[in-house]
Coordinates of C-alpha atoms in Angstrom, one line a residue:
Chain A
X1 CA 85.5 -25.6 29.5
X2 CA 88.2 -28.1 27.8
X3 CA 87.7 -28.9 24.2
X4 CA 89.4 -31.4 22.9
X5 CA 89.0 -33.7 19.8
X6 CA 89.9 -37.1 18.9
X7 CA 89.3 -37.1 14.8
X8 CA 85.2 -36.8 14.6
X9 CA 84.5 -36.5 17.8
X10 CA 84.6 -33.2 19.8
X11 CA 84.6 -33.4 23.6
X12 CA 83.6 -30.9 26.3
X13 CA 85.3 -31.7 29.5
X14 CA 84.3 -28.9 32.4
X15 CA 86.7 -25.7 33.9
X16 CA 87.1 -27.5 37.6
X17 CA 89.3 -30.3 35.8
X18 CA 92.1 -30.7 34.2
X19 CA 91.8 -32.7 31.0
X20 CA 94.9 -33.0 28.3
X21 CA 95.6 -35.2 25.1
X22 CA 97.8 -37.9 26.7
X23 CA 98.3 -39.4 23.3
X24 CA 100.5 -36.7 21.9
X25 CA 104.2 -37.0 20.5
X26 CA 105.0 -34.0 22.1
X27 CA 104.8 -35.6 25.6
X28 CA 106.0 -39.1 24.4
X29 CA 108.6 -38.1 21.6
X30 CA 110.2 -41.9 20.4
X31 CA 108.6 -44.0 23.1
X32 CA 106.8 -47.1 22.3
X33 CA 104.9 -46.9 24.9
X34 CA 100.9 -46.9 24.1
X35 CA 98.4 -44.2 25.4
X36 CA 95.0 -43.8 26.3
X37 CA 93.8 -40.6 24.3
X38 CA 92.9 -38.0 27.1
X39 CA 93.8 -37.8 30.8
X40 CA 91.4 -36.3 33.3
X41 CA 92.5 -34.6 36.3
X42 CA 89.5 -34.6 39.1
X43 CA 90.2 -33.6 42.4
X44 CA 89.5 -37.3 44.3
X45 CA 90.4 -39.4 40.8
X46 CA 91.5 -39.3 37.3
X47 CA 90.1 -40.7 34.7
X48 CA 91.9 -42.4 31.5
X49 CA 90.0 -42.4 28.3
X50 CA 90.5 -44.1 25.6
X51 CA 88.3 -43.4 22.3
X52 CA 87.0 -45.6 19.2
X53 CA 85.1 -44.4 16.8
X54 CA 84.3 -46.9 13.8
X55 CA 80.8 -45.3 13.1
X56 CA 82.5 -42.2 11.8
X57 CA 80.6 -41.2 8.9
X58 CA 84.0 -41.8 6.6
X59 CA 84.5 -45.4 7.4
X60 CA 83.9 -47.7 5.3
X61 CA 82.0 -50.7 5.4
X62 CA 85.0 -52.5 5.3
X63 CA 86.8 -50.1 7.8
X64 CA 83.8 -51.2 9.9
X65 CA 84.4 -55.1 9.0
X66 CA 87.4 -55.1 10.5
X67 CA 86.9 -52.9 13.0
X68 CA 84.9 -55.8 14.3
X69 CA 87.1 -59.1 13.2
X70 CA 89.6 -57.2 15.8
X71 CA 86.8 -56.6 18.4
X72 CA 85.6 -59.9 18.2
X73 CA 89.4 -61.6 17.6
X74 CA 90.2 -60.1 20.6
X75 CA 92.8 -58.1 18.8
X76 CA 90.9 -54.6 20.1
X77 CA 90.8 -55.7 23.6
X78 CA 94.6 -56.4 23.8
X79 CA 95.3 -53.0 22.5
X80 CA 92.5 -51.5 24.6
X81 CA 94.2 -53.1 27.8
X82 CA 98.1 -52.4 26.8
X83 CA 97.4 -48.8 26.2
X84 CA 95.9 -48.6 29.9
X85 CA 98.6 -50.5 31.6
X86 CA 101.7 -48.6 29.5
X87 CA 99.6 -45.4 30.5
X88 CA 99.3 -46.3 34.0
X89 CA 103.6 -47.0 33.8
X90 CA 103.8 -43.8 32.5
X91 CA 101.6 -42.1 35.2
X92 CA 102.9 -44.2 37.8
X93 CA 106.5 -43.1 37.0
X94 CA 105.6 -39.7 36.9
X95 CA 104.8 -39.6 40.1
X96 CA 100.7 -39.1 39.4
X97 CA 99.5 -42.1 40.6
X98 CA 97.9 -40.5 43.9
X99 CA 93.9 -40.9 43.6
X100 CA 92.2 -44.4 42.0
X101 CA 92.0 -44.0 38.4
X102 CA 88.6 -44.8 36.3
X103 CA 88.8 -46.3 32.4
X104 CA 86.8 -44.9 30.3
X105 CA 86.7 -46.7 26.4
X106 CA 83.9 -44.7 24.2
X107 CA 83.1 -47.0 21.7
X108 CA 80.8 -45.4 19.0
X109 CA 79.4 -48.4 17.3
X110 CA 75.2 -48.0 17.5
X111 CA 75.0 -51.5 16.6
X112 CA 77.0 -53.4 19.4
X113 CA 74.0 -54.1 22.2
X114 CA 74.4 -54.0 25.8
X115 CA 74.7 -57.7 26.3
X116 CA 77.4 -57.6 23.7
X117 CA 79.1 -54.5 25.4
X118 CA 78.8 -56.0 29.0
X119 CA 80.2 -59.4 28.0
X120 CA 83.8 -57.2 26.9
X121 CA 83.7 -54.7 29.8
X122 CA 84.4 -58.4 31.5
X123 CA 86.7 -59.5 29.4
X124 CA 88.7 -55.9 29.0
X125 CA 88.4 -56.3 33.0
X126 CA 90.3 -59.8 32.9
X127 CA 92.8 -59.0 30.0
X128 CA 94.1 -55.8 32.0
X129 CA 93.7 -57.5 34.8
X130 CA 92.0 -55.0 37.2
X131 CA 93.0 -57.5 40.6
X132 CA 95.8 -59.9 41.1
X133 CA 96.5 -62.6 43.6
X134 CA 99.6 -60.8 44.6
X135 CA 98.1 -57.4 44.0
X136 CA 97.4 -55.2 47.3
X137 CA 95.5 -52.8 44.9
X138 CA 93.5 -52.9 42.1
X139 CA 95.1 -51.8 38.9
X140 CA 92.1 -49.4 38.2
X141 CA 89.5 -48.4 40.2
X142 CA 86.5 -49.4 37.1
X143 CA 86.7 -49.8 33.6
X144 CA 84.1 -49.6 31.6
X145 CA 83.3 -49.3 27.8
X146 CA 80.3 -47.0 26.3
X147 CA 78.7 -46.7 23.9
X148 CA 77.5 -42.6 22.7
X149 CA 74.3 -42.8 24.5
X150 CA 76.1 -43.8 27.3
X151 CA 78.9 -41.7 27.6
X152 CA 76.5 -38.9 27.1
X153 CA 74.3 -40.3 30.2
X154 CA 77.2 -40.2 32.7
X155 CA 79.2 -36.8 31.1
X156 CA 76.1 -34.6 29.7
X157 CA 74.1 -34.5 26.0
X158 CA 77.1 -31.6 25.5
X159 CA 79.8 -33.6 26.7
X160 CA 80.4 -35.1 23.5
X161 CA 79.7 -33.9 19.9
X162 CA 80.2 -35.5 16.0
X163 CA 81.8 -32.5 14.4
X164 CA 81.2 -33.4 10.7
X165 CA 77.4 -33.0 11.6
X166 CA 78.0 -29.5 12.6
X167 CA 76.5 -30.1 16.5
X168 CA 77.4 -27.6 19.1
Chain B
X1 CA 49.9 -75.4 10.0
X2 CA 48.4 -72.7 11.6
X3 CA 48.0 -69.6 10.7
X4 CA 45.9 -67.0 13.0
X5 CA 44.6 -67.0 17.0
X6 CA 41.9 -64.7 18.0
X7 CA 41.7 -64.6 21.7
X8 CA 38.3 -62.9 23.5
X9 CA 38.0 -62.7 27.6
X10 CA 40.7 -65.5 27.9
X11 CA 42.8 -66.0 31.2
X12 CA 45.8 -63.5 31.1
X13 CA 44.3 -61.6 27.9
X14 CA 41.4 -59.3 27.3
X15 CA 41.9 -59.0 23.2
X16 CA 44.7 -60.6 21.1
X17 CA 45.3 -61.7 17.9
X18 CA 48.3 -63.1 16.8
X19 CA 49.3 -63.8 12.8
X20 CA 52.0 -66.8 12.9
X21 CA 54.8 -67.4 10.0
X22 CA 54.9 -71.1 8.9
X23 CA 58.3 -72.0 9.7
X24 CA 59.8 -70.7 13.0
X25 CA 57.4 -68.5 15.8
X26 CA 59.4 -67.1 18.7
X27 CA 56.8 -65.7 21.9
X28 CA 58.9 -63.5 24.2
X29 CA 57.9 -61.4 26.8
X30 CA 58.1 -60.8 30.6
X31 CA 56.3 -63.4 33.0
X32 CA 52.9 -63.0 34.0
X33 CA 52.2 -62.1 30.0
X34 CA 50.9 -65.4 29.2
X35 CA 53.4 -67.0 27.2
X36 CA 52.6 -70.3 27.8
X37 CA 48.6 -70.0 28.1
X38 CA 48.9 -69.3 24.3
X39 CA 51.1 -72.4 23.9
X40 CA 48.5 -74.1 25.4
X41 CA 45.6 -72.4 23.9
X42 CA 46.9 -73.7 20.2
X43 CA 47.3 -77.2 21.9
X44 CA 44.2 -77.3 23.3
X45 CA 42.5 -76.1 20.0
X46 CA 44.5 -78.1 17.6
X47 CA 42.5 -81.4 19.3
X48 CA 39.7 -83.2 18.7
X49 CA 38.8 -83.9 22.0
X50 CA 36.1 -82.4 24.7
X51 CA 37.4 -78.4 24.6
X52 CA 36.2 -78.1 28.0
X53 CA 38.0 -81.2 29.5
X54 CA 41.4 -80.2 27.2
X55 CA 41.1 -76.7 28.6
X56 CA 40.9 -77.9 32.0
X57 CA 43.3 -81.0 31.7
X58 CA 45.2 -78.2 30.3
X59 CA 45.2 -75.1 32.9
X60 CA 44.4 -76.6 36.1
X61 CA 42.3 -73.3 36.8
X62 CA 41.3 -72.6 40.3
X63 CA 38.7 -74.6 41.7
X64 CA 38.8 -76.8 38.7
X65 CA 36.0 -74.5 36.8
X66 CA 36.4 -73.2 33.5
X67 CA 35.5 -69.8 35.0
X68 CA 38.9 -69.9 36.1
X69 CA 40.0 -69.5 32.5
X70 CA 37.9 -66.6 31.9
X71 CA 39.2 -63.1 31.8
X72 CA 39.3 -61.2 34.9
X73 CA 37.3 -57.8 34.7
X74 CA 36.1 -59.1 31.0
X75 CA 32.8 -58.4 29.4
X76 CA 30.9 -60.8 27.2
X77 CA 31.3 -64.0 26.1
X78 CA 35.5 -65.9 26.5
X79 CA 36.1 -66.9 22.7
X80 CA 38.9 -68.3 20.8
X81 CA 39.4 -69.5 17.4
X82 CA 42.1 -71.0 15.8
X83 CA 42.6 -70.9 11.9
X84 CA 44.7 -73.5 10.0
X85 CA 46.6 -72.7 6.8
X86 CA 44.0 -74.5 4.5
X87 CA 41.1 -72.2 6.0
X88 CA 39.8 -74.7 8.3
X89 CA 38.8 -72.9 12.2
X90 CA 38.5 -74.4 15.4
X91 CA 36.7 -72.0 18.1
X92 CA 35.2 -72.4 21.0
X93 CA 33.7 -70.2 23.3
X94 CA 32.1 -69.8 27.1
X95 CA 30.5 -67.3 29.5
X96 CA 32.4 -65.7 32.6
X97 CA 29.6 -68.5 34.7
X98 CA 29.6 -71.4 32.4
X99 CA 31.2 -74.8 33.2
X100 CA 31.3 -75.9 30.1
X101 CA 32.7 -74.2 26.3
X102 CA 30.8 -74.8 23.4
X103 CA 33.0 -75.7 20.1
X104 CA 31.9 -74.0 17.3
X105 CA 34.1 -75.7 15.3
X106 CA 37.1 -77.8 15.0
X107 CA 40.1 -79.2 12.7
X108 CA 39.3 -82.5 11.1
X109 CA 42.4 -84.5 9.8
X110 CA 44.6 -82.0 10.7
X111 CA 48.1 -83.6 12.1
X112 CA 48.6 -83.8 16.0
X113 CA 50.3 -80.8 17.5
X114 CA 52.9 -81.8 19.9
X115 CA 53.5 -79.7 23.2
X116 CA 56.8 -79.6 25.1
X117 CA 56.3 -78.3 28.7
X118 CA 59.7 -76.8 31.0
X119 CA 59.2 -80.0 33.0
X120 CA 61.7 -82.2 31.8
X121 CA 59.6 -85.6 31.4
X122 CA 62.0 -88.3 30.2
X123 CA 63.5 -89.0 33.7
X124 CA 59.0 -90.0 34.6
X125 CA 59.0 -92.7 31.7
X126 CA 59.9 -95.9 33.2
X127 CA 57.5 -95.2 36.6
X128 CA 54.3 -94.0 33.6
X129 CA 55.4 -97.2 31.6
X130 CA 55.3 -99.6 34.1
X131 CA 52.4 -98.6 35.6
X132 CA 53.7 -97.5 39.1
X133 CA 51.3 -94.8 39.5
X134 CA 48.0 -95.0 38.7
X135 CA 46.2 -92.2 36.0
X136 CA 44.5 -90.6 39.0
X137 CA 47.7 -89.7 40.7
X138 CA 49.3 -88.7 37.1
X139 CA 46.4 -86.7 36.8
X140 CA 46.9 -84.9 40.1
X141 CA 50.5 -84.5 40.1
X142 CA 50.6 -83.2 36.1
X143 CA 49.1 -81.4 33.2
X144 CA 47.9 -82.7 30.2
X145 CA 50.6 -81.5 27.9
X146 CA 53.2 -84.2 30.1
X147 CA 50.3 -86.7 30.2
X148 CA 50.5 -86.4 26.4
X149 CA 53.6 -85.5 25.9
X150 CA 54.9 -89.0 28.3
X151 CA 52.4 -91.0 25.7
X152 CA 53.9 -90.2 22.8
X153 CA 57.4 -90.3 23.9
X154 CA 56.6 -93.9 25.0
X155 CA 54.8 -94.9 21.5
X156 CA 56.4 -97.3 19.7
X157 CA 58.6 -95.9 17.0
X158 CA 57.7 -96.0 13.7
X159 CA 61.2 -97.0 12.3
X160 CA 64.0 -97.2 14.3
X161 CA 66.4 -94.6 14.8
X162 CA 68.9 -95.7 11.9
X163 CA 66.4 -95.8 9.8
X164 CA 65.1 -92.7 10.2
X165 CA 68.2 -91.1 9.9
X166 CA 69.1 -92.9 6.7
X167 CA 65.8 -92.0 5.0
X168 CA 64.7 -88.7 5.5
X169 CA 68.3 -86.5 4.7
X170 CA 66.9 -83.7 7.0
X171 CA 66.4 -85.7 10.0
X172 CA 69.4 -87.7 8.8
X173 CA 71.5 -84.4 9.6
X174 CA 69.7 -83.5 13.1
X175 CA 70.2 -86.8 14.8
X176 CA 73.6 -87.4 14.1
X177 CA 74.3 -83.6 15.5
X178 CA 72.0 -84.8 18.7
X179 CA 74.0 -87.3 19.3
X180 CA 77.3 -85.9 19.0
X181 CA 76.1 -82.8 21.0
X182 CA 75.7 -85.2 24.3
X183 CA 77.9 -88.3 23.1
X184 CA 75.0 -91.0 23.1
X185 CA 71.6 -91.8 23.0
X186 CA 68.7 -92.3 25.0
X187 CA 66.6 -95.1 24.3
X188 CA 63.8 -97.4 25.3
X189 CA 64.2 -100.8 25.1
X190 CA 60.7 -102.8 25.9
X191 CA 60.7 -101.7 30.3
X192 CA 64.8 -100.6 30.0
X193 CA 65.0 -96.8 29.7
X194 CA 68.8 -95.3 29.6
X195 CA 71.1 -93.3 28.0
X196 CA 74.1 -95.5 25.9
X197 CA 77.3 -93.4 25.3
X198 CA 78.4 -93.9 21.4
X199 CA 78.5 -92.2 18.2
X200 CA 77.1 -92.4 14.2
X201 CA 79.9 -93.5 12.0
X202 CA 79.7 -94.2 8.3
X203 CA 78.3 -97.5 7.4
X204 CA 80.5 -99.3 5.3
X205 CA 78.7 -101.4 2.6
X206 CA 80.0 -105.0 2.8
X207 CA 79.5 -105.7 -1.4
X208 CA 81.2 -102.7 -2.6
X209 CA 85.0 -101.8 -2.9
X210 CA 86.4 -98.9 -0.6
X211 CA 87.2 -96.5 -3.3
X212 CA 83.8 -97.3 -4.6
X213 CA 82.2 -96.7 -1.6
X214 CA 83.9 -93.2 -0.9
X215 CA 81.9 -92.3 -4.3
X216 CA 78.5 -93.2 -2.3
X217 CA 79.7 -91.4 0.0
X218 CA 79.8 -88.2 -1.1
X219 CA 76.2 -88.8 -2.8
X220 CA 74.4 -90.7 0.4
X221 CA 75.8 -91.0 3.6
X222 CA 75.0 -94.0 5.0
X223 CA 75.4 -93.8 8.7
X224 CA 75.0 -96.0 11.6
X225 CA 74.9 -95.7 15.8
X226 CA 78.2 -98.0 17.2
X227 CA 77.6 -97.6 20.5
X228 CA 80.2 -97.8 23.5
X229 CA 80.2 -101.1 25.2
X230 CA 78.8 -102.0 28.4
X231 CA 78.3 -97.6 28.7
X232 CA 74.2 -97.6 29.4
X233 CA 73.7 -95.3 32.4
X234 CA 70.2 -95.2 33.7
X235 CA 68.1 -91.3 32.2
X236 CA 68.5 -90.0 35.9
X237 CA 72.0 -89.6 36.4
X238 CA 72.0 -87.5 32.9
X239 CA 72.1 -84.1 33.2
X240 CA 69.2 -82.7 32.8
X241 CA 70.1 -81.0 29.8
X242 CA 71.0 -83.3 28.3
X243 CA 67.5 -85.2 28.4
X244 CA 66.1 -82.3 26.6
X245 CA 68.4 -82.9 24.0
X246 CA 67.3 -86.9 24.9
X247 CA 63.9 -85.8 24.4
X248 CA 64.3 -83.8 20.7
X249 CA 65.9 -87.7 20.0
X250 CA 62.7 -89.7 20.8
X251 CA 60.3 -87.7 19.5
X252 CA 62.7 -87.9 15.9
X253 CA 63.0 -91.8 17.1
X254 CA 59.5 -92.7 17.3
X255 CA 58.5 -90.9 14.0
X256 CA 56.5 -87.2 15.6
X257 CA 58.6 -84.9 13.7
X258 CA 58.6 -87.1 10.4
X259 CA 57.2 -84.1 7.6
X260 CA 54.1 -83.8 7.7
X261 CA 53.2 -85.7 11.0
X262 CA 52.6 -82.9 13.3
X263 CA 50.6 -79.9 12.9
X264 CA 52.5 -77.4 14.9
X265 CA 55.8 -78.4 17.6
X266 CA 54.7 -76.2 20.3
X267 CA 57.5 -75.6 22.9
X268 CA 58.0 -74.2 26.1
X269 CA 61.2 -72.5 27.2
X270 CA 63.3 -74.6 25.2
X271 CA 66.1 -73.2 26.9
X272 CA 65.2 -74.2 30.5
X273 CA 68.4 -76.3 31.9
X274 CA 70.4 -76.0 28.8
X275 CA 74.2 -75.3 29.4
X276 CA 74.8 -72.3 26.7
X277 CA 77.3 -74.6 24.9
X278 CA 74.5 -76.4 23.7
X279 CA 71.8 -73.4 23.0
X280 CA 73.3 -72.9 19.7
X281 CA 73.2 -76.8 18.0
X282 CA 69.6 -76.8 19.6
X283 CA 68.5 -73.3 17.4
X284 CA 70.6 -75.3 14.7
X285 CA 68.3 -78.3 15.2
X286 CA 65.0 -76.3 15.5
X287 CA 65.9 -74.6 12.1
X288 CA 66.6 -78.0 10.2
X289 CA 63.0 -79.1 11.5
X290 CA 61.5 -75.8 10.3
X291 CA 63.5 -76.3 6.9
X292 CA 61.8 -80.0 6.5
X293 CA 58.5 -78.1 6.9
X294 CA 58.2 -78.5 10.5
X295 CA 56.3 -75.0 11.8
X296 CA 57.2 -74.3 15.3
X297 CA 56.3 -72.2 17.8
X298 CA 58.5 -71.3 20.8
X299 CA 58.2 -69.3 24.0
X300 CA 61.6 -68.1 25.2
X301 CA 63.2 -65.9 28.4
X302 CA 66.6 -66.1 26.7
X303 CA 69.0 -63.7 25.3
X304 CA 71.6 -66.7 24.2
X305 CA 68.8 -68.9 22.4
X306 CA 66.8 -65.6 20.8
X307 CA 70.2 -64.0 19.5
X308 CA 71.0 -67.8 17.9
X309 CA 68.0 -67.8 16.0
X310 CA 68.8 -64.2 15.0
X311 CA 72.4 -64.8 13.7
X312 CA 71.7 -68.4 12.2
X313 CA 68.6 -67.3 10.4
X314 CA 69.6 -68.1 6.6
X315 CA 67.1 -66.4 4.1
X316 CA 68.5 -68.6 1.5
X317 CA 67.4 -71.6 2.9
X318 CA 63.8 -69.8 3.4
X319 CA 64.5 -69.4 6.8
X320 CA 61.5 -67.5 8.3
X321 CA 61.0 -66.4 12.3
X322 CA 58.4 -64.2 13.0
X323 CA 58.8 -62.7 16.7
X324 CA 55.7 -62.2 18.8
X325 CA 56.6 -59.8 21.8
X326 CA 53.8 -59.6 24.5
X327 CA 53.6 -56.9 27.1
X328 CA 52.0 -55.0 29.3
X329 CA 50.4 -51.4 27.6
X330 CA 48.9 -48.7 29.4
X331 CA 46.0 -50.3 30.5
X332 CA 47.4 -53.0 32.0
X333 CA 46.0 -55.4 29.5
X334 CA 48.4 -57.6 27.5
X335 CA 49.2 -56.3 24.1
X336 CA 51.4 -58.1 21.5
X337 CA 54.3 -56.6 18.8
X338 CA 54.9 -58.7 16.1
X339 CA 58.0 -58.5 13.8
X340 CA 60.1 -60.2 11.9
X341 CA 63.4 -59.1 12.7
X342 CA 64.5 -59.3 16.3
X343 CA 66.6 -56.3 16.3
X344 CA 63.0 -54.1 15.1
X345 CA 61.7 -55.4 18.2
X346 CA 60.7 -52.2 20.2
X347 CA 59.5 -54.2 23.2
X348 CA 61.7 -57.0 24.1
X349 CA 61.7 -57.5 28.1
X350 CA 64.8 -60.3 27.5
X351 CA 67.2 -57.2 25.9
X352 CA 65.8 -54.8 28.0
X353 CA 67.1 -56.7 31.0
X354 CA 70.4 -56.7 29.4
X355 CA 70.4 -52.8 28.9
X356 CA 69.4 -52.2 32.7
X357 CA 72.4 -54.7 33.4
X358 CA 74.9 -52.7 31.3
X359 CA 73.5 -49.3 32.9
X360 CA 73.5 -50.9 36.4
X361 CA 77.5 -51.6 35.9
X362 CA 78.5 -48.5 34.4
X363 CA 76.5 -46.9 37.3
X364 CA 78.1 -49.1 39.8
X365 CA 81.8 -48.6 38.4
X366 CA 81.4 -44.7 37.5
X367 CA 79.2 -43.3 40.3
X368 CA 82.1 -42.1 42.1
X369 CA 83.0 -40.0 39.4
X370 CA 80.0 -37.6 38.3

């Protein structure tokens, strides 16, 4: 098992892949270049994902106001799609871009609905973009943003875990 | 107003009861729950006429019998009752073999209720005007509620449509919006029904200087329709959504929705052929009525128009919507959750569909990967 944890959030990734904290200085040093938070390493695929967590119990209502002025400006979803493609340069140049890759945004934020969520897993799809006319491939294989309940669905109830409520 | 329905052994439902808020009623719910039979219901029991020839002018029920209307697999006698705000009831009731109800009781000089069926009707005015088909064949092609609903569109208006938006300031918002939303106007002139391209612009006053004029202004706007020359298309070649927007117009035009005129605006899918774009000014519209004391009761499949009313809801203006979610509970028999704020709402078949959308396309993109 791979623990790793992005502020509040502790995740649980299992032993048969290979899961690392992309977004580290250590690997990156001065570059500018953005990155997703974790990189998974399956045998057929890997999986980029990137992790916002605005109901953390210490934000404040107006961390959570404009948490959502940027979701809804569309400030959030330009970040959310320039970490992926600088990622995938990064990947790309490193010679690990062999299998289809999967993005994966957790968004903890119990109030956003489906609807809501559904209508920006298009967008995040068009602001990447995932296809081009000149494109022979698809720049990811899927991209998708969940929510906890989600995430937790696909990946396990253990998968994921608030640590400031003490779960296990 | 009204205020309660009590339903017995009637078509889709076995027992209901339903409390409504006097300003804006939303009815959601899968089809098949009966939506629309308790539109229908109210309108039926809001009139003075025969019950039994309202229900049946109403329903259409197989073989034209009124045991159509009964419950399927009820016991006892079909009953309904309606309660108005002041205390008055209207009720009627019949057996699971009877032909025809027997009111108990009824309103008396209680306003109309108005009913707005998914049919779009303004585009069947000019052949109903003119006589082209007779009542039989109205009869057999239509329900009552476009029978009415074509009569009262066709009544003469009370005032016409600059006057009413000059004199009533609430009404004086809506149809200025109306007409903006869809860049004209429908209108009925004597036999000539058509849709004139133009906007409401300030009406100067002729006896007044401009300066003095930008004072009145700001106190009363006085507005008036200039309309594009030589622009009148005929209702058909509108789109179609835009005749329901036409048909919010006439009904302010010929004086229905005047305060105090109707008892309850009773509407059906509301939504039905409106572009998105214009979901929003029409939730803005049906709030404006509710704030000039208009109580309304919609039924509604849509995410769009329910999540308008949710986000434009202003309780400082009063704004009330009570949501009445129908479903299907263990038995099989329709049950009802009422609430009044749509994100409480445990049972709501519109978001639901949303939620299997979302899991269906994180299935879809991620099944490759558990």
């Amino acid at each position: 098992m791979t623990r790793l944890i992005e502020k509040d959030l502790g995740f649980n990734f299992p032993n048969d892949v290979t899961a690392f904290q992309f977004d580290d200085d250590a690997i990156h040093g001065n570059s500018t270049m953005k990155r997703v938070d974790f990189i998974l390493e399956h045998d057929d695929c890997y999986l980029f994902i990137e992790v916002k967590d605005p109901d953390i119990p210490a934000a404040t209502e107006q961390n959570r106001a404009e948490f959502l002025t940027d979701l809804q400006s569309g400030k959030l979803l330009n970040s959310l799609s320039g970490k992926y493609r600088d990622s995938l340069l990064f990947r790309h140049l490193a010679g690990k871009n062999d299998k289809p890759i999967d993005y994966i945004v957790l968004l903890s934020m119990s109030s956003l609905d489906p609807a809501f969520l559904l209508n920006k897993i298009d967008a995040l799809h068009r602001e990447i973009p995932l296809n081009h006319n000149s494109w022979s491939v698809t720049s990811a294989r899927s991209c998708v943003i969940l929510n906890l309940e989600q995430y937790k669905n696909q990946f396990g109830e253990n998968s994921v875990r608030r640590i400031s409520e003490g779960d296990i | 107003m009204i205020s309660k329905l009590q339903i017995t052994n009637f078509a889709a439902f076995k027992s209901l009861e339903l409390n409504f808020s006097p300003r804006i009623n939303v009815i959601i719910g899968e089809n098949s729950c009966g939506k629309t039979q308790l539109l229908k219901l109210i309108y039926a029991l809001s009139s003075e006429q025969d019950i039994t020839s309202r229900l049946l002018g109403l329903f259409k029920p197989h073989n034209g019998k009124l045991s159509g209307l009964y419950h399927r697999g009820g016991t006892g006698k079909a009953k309904v009752e309606l309660t108005e705000s002041s205390g008055q009831i209207s009720s009627a009731e019949f057996g699971s073999r009877t032909e025809t109800a027997k009111r108990e009781s009824m309103f008396t000089n209680v306003g109309q209720s108005i009913f707005l069926p998914t049919k779009e009707v303004l585009s069947l005015l000019p052949a109903i005007q003119k006589k082209s088909i007779t009542d039989d064949v109205l009869v057999s092609l239509f329900d009552d509620s476009i029978i009415d609903l074509c009569r009262i569109l066709l009544s003469k208006p009370d005032s016409d449509l600059a006057d009413a938006v000059n004199n009533d300031p609430r009404l004086g918002q809506i149809i200025p919006m109306l007409v903006d939303a869809i860049g004209g106007k429908f209108q009925i002139d004597g036999n000539d029904h058509s849709f004139v391209r133009g906007a409401f612009v300030e009406k100067m006053n002729p006896n007044i200087s401009k300066a003095k004029n930008a004072k009145v202004y700001a106190d009363f706007k006085q507005l008036e329709f200039k309309k594009q020359k030589s622009s009148e298309i005929s209702v058909t070649m509108t789109a179609e959504g835009f005749r329901k927007i036409g048909l919010l117009q006439r009904l302010i035009d010929t004086g229905a929705l005047v305060k105090g005129k109707t008892n309850v605006l009773l509407w059906d899918e509301p939504e039905s052929n409106i572009n998105p774009a214009l979901m929003k000014l029409l939730v803005e519209c049906l709030f404006e009525l509710s704030r000039n004391g208009q109580q309304i009761i919609i039924a509604s499949h849509n995410y769009v128009m329910l999540k308008w009313f949710d986000l434009l809801m202003d309780e400082s203006q009063e704004d009330h919507i009570a949501y009445h979610a129908l479903f299907r509970d263990e038995s099989d028999d329709i049950s009802k959750e009422s609430i009044n704020n749509y994100k409480m709402l445990s049972k709501n078949a519109i978001a639901q569909t949303y939620s299997d959308l979302y899991d269906t396309e994180i299935e879809r993109s991620l099944g490759s990967v558990k």
